[in-house]
GROMACS .gro file of C-alpha atoms in nm:
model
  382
    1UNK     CA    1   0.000   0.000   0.000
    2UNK     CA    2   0.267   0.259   0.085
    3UNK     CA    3   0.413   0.180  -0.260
    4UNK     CA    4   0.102   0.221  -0.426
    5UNK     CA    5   0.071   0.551  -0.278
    6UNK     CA    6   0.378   0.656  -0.354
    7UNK     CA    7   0.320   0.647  -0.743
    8UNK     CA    8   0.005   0.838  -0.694
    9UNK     CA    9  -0.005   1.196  -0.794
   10UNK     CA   10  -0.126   1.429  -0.491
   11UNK     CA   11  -0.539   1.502  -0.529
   12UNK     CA   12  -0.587   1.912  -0.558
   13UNK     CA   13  -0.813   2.013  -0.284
   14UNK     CA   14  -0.929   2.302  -0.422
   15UNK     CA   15  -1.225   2.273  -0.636
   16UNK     CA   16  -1.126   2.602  -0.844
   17UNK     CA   17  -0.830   2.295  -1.002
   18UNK     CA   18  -1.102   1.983  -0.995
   19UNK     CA   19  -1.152   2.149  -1.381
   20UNK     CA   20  -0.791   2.103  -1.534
   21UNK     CA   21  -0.743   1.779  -1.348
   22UNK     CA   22  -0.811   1.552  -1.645
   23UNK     CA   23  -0.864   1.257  -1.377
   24UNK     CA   24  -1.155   1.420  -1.198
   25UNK     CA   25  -1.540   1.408  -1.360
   26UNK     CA   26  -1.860   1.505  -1.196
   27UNK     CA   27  -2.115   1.230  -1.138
   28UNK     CA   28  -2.469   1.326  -1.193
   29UNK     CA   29  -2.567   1.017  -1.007
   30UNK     CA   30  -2.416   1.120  -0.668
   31UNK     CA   31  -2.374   1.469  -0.727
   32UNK     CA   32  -2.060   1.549  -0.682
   33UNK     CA   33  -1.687   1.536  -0.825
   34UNK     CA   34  -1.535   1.187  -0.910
   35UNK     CA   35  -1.156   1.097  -0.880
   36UNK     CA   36  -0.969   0.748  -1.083
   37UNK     CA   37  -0.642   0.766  -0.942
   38UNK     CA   38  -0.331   0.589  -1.149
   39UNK     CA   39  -0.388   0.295  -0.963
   40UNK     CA   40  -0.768   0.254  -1.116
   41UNK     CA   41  -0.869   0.327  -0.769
   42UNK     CA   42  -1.197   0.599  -0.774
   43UNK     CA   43  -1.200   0.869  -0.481
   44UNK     CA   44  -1.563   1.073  -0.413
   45UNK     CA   45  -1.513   1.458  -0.351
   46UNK     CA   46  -1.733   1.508   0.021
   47UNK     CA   47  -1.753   1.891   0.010
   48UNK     CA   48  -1.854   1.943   0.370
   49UNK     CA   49  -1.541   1.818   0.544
   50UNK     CA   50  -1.364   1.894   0.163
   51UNK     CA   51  -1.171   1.549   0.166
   52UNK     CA   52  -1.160   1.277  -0.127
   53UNK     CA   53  -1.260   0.926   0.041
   54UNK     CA   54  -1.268   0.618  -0.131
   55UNK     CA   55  -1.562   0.533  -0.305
   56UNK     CA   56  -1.839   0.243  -0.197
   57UNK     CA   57  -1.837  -0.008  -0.419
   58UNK     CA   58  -2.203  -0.199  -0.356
   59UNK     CA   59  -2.069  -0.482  -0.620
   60UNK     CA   60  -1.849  -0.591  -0.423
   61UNK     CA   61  -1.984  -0.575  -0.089
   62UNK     CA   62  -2.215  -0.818  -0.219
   63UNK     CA   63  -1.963  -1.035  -0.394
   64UNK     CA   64  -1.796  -1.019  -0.012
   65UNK     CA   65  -2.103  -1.111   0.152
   66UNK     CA   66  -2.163  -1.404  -0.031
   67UNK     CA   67  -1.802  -1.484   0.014
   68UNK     CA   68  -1.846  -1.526   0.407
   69UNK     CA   69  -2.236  -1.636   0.409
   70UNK     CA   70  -2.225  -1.984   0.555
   71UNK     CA   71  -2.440  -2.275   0.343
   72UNK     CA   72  -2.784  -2.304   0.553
   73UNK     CA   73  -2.783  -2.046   0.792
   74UNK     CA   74  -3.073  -1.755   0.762
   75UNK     CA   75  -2.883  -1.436   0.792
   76UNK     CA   76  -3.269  -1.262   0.844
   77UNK     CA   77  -3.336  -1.463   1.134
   78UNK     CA   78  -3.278  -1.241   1.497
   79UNK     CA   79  -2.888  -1.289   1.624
   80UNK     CA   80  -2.861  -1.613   1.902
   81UNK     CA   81  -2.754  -1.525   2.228
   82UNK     CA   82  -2.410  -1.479   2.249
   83UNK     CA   83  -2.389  -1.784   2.514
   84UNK     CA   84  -2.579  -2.005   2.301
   85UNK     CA   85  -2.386  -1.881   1.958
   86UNK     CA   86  -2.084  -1.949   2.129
   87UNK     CA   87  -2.197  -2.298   2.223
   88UNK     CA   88  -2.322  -2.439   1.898
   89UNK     CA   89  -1.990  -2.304   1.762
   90UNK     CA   90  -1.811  -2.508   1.956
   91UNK     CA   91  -2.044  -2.841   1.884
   92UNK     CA   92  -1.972  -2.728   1.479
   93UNK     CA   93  -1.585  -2.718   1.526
   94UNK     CA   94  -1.537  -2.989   1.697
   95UNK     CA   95  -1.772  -3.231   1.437
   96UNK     CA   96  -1.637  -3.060   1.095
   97UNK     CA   97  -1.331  -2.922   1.234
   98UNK     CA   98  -1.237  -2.512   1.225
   99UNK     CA   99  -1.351  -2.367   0.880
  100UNK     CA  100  -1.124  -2.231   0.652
  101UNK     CA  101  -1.083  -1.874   0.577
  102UNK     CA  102  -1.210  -1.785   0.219
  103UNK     CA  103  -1.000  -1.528   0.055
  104UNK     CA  104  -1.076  -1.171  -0.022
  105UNK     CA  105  -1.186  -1.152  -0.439
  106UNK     CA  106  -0.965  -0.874  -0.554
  107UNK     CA  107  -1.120  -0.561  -0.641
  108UNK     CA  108  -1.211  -0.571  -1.032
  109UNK     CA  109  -1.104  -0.225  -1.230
  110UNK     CA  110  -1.386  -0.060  -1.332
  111UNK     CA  111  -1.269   0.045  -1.690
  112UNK     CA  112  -1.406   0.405  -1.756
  113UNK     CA  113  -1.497   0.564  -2.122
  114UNK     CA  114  -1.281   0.876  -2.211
  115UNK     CA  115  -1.444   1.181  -2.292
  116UNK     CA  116  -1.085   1.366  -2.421
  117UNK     CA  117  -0.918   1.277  -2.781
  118UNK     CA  118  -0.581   1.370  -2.817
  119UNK     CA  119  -0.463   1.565  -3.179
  120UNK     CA  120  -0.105   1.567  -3.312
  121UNK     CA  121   0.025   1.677  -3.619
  122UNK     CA  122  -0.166   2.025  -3.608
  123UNK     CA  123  -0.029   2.322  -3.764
  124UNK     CA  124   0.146   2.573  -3.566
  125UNK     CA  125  -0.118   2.866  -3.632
  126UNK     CA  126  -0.408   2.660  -3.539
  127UNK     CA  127  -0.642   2.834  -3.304
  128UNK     CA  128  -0.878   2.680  -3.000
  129UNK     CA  129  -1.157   2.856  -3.197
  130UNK     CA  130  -1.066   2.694  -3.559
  131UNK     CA  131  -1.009   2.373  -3.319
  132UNK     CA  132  -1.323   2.411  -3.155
  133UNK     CA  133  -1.550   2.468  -3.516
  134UNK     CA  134  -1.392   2.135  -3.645
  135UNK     CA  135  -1.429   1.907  -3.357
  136UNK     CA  136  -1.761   2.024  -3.237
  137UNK     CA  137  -1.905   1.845  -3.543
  138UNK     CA  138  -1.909   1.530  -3.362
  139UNK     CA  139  -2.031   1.638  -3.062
  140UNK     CA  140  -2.028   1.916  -2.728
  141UNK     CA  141  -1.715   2.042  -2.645
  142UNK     CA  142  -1.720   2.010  -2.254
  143UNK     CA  143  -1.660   2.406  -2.119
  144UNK     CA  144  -1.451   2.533  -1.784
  145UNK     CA  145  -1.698   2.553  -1.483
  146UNK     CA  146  -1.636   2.946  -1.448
  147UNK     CA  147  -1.688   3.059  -1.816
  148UNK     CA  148  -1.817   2.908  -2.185
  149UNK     CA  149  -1.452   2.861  -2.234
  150UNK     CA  150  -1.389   2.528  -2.424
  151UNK     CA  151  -1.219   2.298  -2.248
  152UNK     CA  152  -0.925   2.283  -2.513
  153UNK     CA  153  -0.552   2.273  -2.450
  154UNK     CA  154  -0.317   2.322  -2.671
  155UNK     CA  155   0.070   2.208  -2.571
  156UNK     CA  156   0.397   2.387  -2.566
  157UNK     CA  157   0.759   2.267  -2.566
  158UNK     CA  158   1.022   2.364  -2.286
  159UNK     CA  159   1.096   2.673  -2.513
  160UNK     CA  160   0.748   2.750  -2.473
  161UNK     CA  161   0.670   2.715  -2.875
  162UNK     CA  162   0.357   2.536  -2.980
  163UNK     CA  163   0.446   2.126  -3.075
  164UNK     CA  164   0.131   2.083  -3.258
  165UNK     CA  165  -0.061   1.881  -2.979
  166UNK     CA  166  -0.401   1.956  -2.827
  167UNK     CA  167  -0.644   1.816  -2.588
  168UNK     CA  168  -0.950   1.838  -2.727
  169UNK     CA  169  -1.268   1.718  -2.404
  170UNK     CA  170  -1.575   1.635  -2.527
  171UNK     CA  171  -1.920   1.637  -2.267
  172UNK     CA  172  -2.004   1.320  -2.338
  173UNK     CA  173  -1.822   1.003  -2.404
  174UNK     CA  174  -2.004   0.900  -2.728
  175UNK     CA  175  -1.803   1.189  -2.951
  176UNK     CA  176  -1.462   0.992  -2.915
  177UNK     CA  177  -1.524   0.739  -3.127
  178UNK     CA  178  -1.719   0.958  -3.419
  179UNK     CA  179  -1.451   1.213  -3.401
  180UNK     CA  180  -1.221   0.948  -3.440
  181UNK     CA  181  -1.382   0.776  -3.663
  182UNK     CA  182  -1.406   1.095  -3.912
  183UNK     CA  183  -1.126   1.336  -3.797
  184UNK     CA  184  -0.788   1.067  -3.745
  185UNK     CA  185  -0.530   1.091  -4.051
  186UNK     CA  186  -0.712   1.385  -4.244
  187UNK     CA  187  -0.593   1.759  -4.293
  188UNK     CA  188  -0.755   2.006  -4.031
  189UNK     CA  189  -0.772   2.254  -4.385
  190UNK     CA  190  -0.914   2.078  -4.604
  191UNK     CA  191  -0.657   2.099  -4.944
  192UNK     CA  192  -0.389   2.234  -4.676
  193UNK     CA  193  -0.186   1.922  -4.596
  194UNK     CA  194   0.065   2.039  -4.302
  195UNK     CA  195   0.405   2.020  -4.298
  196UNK     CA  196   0.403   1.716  -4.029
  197UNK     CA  197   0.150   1.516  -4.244
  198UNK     CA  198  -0.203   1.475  -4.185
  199UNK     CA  199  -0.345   1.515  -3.837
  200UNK     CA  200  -0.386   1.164  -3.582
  201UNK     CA  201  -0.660   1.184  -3.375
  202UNK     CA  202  -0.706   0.906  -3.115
  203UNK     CA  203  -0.889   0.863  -2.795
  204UNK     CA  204  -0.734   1.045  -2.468
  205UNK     CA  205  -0.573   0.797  -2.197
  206UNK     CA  206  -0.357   0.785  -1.887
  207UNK     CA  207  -0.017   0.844  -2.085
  208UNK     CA  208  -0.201   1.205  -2.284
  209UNK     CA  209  -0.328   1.250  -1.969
  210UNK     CA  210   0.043   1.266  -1.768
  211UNK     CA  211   0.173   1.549  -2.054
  212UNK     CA  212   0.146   1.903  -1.818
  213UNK     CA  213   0.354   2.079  -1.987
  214UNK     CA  214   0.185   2.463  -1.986
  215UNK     CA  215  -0.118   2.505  -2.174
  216UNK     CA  216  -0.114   2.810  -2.426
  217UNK     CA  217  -0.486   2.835  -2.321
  218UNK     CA  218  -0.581   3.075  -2.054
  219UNK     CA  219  -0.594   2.851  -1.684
  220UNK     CA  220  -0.834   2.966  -1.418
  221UNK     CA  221  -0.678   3.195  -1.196
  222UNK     CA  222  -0.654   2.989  -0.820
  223UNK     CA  223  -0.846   3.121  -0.566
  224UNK     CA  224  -0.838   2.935  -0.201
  225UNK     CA  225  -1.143   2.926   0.088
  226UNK     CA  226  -1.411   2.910  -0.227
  227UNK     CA  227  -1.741   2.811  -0.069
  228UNK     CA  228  -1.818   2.407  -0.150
  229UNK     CA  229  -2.211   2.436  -0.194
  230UNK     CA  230  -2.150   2.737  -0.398
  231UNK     CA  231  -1.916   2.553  -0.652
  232UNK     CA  232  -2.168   2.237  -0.623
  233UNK     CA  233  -2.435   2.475  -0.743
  234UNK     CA  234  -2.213   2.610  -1.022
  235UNK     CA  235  -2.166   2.241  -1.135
  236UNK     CA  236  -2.531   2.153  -1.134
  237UNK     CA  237  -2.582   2.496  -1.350
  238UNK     CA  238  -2.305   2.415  -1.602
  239UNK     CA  239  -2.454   2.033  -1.601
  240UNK     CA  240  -2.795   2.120  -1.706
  241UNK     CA  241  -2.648   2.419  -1.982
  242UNK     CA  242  -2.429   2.179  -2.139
  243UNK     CA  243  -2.720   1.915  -2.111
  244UNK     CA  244  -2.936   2.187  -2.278
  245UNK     CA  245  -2.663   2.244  -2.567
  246UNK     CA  246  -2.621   1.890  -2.638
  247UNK     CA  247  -3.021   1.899  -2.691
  248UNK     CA  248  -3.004   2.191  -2.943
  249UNK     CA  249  -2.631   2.018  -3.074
  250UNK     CA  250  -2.865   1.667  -3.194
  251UNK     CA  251  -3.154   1.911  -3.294
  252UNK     CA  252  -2.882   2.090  -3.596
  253UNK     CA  253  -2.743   1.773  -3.670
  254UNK     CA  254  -2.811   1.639  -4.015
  255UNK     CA  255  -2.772   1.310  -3.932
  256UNK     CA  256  -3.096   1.338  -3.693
  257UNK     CA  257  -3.285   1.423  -3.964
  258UNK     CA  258  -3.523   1.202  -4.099
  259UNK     CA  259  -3.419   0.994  -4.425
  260UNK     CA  260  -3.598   1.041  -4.713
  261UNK     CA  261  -3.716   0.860  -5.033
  262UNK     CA  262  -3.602   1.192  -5.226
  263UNK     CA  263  -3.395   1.134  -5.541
  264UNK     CA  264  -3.189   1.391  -5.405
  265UNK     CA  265  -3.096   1.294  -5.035
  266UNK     CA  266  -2.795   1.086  -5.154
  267UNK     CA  267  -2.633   1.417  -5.294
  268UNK     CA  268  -2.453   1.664  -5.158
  269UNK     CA  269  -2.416   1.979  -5.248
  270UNK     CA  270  -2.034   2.155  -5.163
  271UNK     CA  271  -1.940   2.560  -5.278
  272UNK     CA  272  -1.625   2.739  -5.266
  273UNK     CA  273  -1.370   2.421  -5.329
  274UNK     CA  274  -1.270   2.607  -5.628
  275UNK     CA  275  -1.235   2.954  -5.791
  276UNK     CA  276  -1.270   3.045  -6.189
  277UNK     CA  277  -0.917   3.145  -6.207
  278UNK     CA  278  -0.780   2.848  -6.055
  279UNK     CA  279  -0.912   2.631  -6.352
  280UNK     CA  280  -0.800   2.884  -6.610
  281UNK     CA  281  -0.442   2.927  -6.473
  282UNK     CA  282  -0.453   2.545  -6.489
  283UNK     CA  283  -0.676   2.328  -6.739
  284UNK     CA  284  -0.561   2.003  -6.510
  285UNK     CA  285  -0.669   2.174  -6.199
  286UNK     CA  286  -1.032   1.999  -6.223
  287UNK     CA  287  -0.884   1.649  -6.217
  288UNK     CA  288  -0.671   1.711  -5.932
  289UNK     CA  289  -0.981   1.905  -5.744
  290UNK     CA  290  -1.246   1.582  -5.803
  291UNK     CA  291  -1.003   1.326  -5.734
  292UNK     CA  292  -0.915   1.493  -5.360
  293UNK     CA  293  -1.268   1.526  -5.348
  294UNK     CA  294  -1.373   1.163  -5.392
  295UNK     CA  295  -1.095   1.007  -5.196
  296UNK     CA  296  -1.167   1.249  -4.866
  297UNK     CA  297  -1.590   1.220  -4.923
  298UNK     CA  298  -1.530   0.829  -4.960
  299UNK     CA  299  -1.445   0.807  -4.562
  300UNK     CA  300  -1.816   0.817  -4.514
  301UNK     CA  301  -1.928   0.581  -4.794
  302UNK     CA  302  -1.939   0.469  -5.142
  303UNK     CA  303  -1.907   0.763  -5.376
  304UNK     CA  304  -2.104   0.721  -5.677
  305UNK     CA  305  -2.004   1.073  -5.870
  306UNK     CA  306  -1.866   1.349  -5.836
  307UNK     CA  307  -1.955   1.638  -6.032
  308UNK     CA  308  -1.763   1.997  -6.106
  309UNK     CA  309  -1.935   2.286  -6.256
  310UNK     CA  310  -1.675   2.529  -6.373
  311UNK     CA  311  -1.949   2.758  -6.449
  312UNK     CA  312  -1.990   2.856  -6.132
  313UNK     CA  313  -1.837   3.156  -5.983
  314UNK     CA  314  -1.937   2.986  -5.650
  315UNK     CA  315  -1.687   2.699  -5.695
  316UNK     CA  316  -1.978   2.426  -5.658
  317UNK     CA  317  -1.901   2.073  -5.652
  318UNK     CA  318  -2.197   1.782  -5.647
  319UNK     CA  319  -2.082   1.461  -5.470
  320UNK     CA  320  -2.354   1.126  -5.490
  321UNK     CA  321  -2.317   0.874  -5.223
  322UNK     CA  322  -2.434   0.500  -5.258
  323UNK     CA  323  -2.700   0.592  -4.923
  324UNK     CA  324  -2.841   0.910  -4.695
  325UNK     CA  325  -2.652   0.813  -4.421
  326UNK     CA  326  -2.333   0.857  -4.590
  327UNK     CA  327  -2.400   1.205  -4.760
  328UNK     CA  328  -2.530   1.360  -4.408
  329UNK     CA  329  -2.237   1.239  -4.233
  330UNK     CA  330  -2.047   1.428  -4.506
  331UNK     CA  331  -2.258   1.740  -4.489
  332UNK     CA  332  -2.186   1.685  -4.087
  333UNK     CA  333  -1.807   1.705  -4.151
  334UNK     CA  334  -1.705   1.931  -4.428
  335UNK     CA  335  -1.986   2.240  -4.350
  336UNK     CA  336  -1.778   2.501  -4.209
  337UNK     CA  337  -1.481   2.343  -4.299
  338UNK     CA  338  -1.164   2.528  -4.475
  339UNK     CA  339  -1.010   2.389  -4.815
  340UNK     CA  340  -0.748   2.594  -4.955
  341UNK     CA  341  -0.846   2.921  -4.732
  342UNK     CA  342  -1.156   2.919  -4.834
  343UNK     CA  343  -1.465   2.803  -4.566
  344UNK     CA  344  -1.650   2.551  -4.745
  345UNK     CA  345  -2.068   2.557  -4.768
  346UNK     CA  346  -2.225   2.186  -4.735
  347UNK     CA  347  -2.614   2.095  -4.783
  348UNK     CA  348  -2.826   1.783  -4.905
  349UNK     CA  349  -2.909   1.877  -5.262
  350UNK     CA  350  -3.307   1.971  -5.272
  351UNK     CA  351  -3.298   1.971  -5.681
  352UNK     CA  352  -3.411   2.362  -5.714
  353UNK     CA  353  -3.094   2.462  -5.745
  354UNK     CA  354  -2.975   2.427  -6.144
  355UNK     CA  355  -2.594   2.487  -6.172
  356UNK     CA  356  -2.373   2.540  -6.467
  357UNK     CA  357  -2.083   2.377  -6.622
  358UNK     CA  358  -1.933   2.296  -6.993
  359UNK     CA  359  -2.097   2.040  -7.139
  360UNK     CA  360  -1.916   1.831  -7.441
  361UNK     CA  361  -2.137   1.992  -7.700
  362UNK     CA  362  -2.014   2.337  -7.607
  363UNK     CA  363  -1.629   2.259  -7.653
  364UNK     CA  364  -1.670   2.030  -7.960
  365UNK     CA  365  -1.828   2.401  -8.094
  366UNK     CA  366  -1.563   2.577  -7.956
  367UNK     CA  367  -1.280   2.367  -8.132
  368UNK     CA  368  -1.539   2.404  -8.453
  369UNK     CA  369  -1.530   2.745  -8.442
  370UNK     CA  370  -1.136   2.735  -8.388
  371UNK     CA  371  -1.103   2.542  -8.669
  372UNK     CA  372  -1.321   2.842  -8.923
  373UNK     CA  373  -1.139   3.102  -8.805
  374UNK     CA  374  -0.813   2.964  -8.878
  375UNK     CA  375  -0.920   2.881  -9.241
  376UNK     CA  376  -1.016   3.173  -9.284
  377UNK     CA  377  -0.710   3.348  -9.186
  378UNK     CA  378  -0.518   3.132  -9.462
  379UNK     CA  379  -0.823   3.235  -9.710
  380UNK     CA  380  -0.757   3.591  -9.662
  381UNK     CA  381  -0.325   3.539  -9.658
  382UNK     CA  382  -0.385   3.325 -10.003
   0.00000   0.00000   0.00000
């Protein structure tokens, strides 16, 4: 046990810290901060004496008492008197001999779902706000107790640069895996690979957890003797906002929406992933822009087409999935996103919308036309 201690990192006792201590949570179920210690070990905030103390496990109280309950005996009947207990203990040992002593079942480690992902390979201007539009896709970003502030760190080296690592906490488990699932081995700017290669995103645990190094976001200024009901109330308030956000957060979300037999809910409409002059400057430009476009809108699901129309001073580009679900989970990724500094537009098509590009018939006239003007010229010369 003393070793065990030993490895453990101090608990804060303050509850103005409980916030950028990425081991403590808040329990709606007992109301009131959480602690998993490095041992796996969970801790229970009591704010009127303001101590951690281990927490209760009913589980295995039970799996103890059933340990120690002795084959026919009614633990509901009243207790014997002690005389009598005594005696018939005695009568017991001496026909079966002294029991043995069952062993204590080792505590099992409750294993506990991260809320945090961890981002490397980010580019050194990123932002917590450009951070913050990207990753909230896929869910609430969890916010400091005190202010709206996202809960969002990024990570500086010992010469106090940025080393293109963030902490990104989500409020509710269930985002990892999406934001995962969508985010891990893509550019953050769409069309703007970084130097360091495309970003990793994976799930936050213990050994993210153990990097301190200082934070270039803004940390809570300490403040000692805070009053413990007032910060429990301040909890409770923050609880049922971000409860309230996550409501209006599934409400926006596309993928909530309900599917469709449209002809059109399998396409998705995309605008400014192009200018005019960018496909005159370069005739091979619109190759390069489709095929990007296929292979990053295929991470949601078969890609059917993929259409440019370099007509359009918008820079609109029509991509057709095989299903719904996979052209809302684009729309759910790429609206608001930046490709080639330029913030990208994304909606399920609704077929009003009639856009323009060059169609075969108009070059074939083109090179026609070409072709007059030019025998003309030698006409006139002869």
């Amino acid at each position: 046990m003393a070793s065990a201690a030993t490895d453990r990192a101090p608990f804060p006792n303050d509850p103005e810290d409980f916030d950028s201590d990425d081991r403590i949570s808040y329990s709606k179920t007992s109301e009131t901060y959480v602690l998993e210690d490095e041992n796996g070990d969970e801790w229970e905030w009591l704010a009127r004496t303001s101590k951690w103390v281990p927490v209760t496990d009913e589980a295995l109280m039970e799996q103890q008492r059933q340990a120690y309950k002795v084959e026919g005996v009614d633990e509901d009947a009243p207790a014997l008197d002690p005389k009598k207990r005594k005696a018939e203990d005695r009568e017991d040992g001496m026909a079966n001999g002294k029991a043995s002593k069952k062993q204590k079942p080792d505590k099992p480690k409750k294993e506990r779902q991260t809320t945090a992902v961890y981002v490397t390979s980010l580019p050194e201007d990123v932002t917590v706000e450009e951070l913050h539009q990207v990753f909230s896709k896929f869910g609430v970003i969890a916010e400091s107790l005190d202010s709206d502030a996202p809960r969002i760190k990024l990570y500086q080296d010992d010469d106090g640069k940025f080393k293109g690592d963030a902490l990104i906490v989500y409020f509710r488990p269930e985002s990892v895996p999406l934001a995962v699932r969508m985010l891990d081995e893509s550019d953050l700017r769409l069309g703007q690979p970084a130097a360091t290669g495309p970003m990793r995103v994976r799930p936050a645990d213990s050994s993210y957890k153990s990097q301190k190094e200082q934070p270039l976001a803004t940390e809570q200024a300490k403040k000692k003797g805070t009053d413990a009901n007032r910060d429990r109330q301040k909890v409770i308030k923050k609880t049922q906002a971000m409860n309230s956000r996550l409501a209006d957060w599934d409400d926006d979300d596309p993928q909530a929406l309900p599917d469709t037999s449209s002809r059109w809910d399998k396409v998705v409409v995309l605008k400014h992933m192009f200018t005019l002059s960018e496909l005159a400057e370069d005739p091979a430009a619109q190759l390069d822009i489709n095929e990007d476009i296929r292979d990053e809108c295929a991470k949601f699901g078969q890609v059917t087409n993929v259409t440019l129309y370099d007509k359009e001073e918008d820079g609109v580009v029509t991509v057709r999935f095989g299903n719904s679900a996979s052209a809302t989970a684009c729309v759910n990724a790429f609206d608001g996103r930046w490709f080639d500094n330029r913030r990208v537009q994304a909606s399920i098509a609704d077929g009003k919308d009639k856009f323009k590009k060059t169609r075969k018939r108009d070059a074939d006239e083109l090179e026609d036309e070409e072709a007059r003007l030019e025998q003309f010229s030698k006409d006139i010369e002869a």
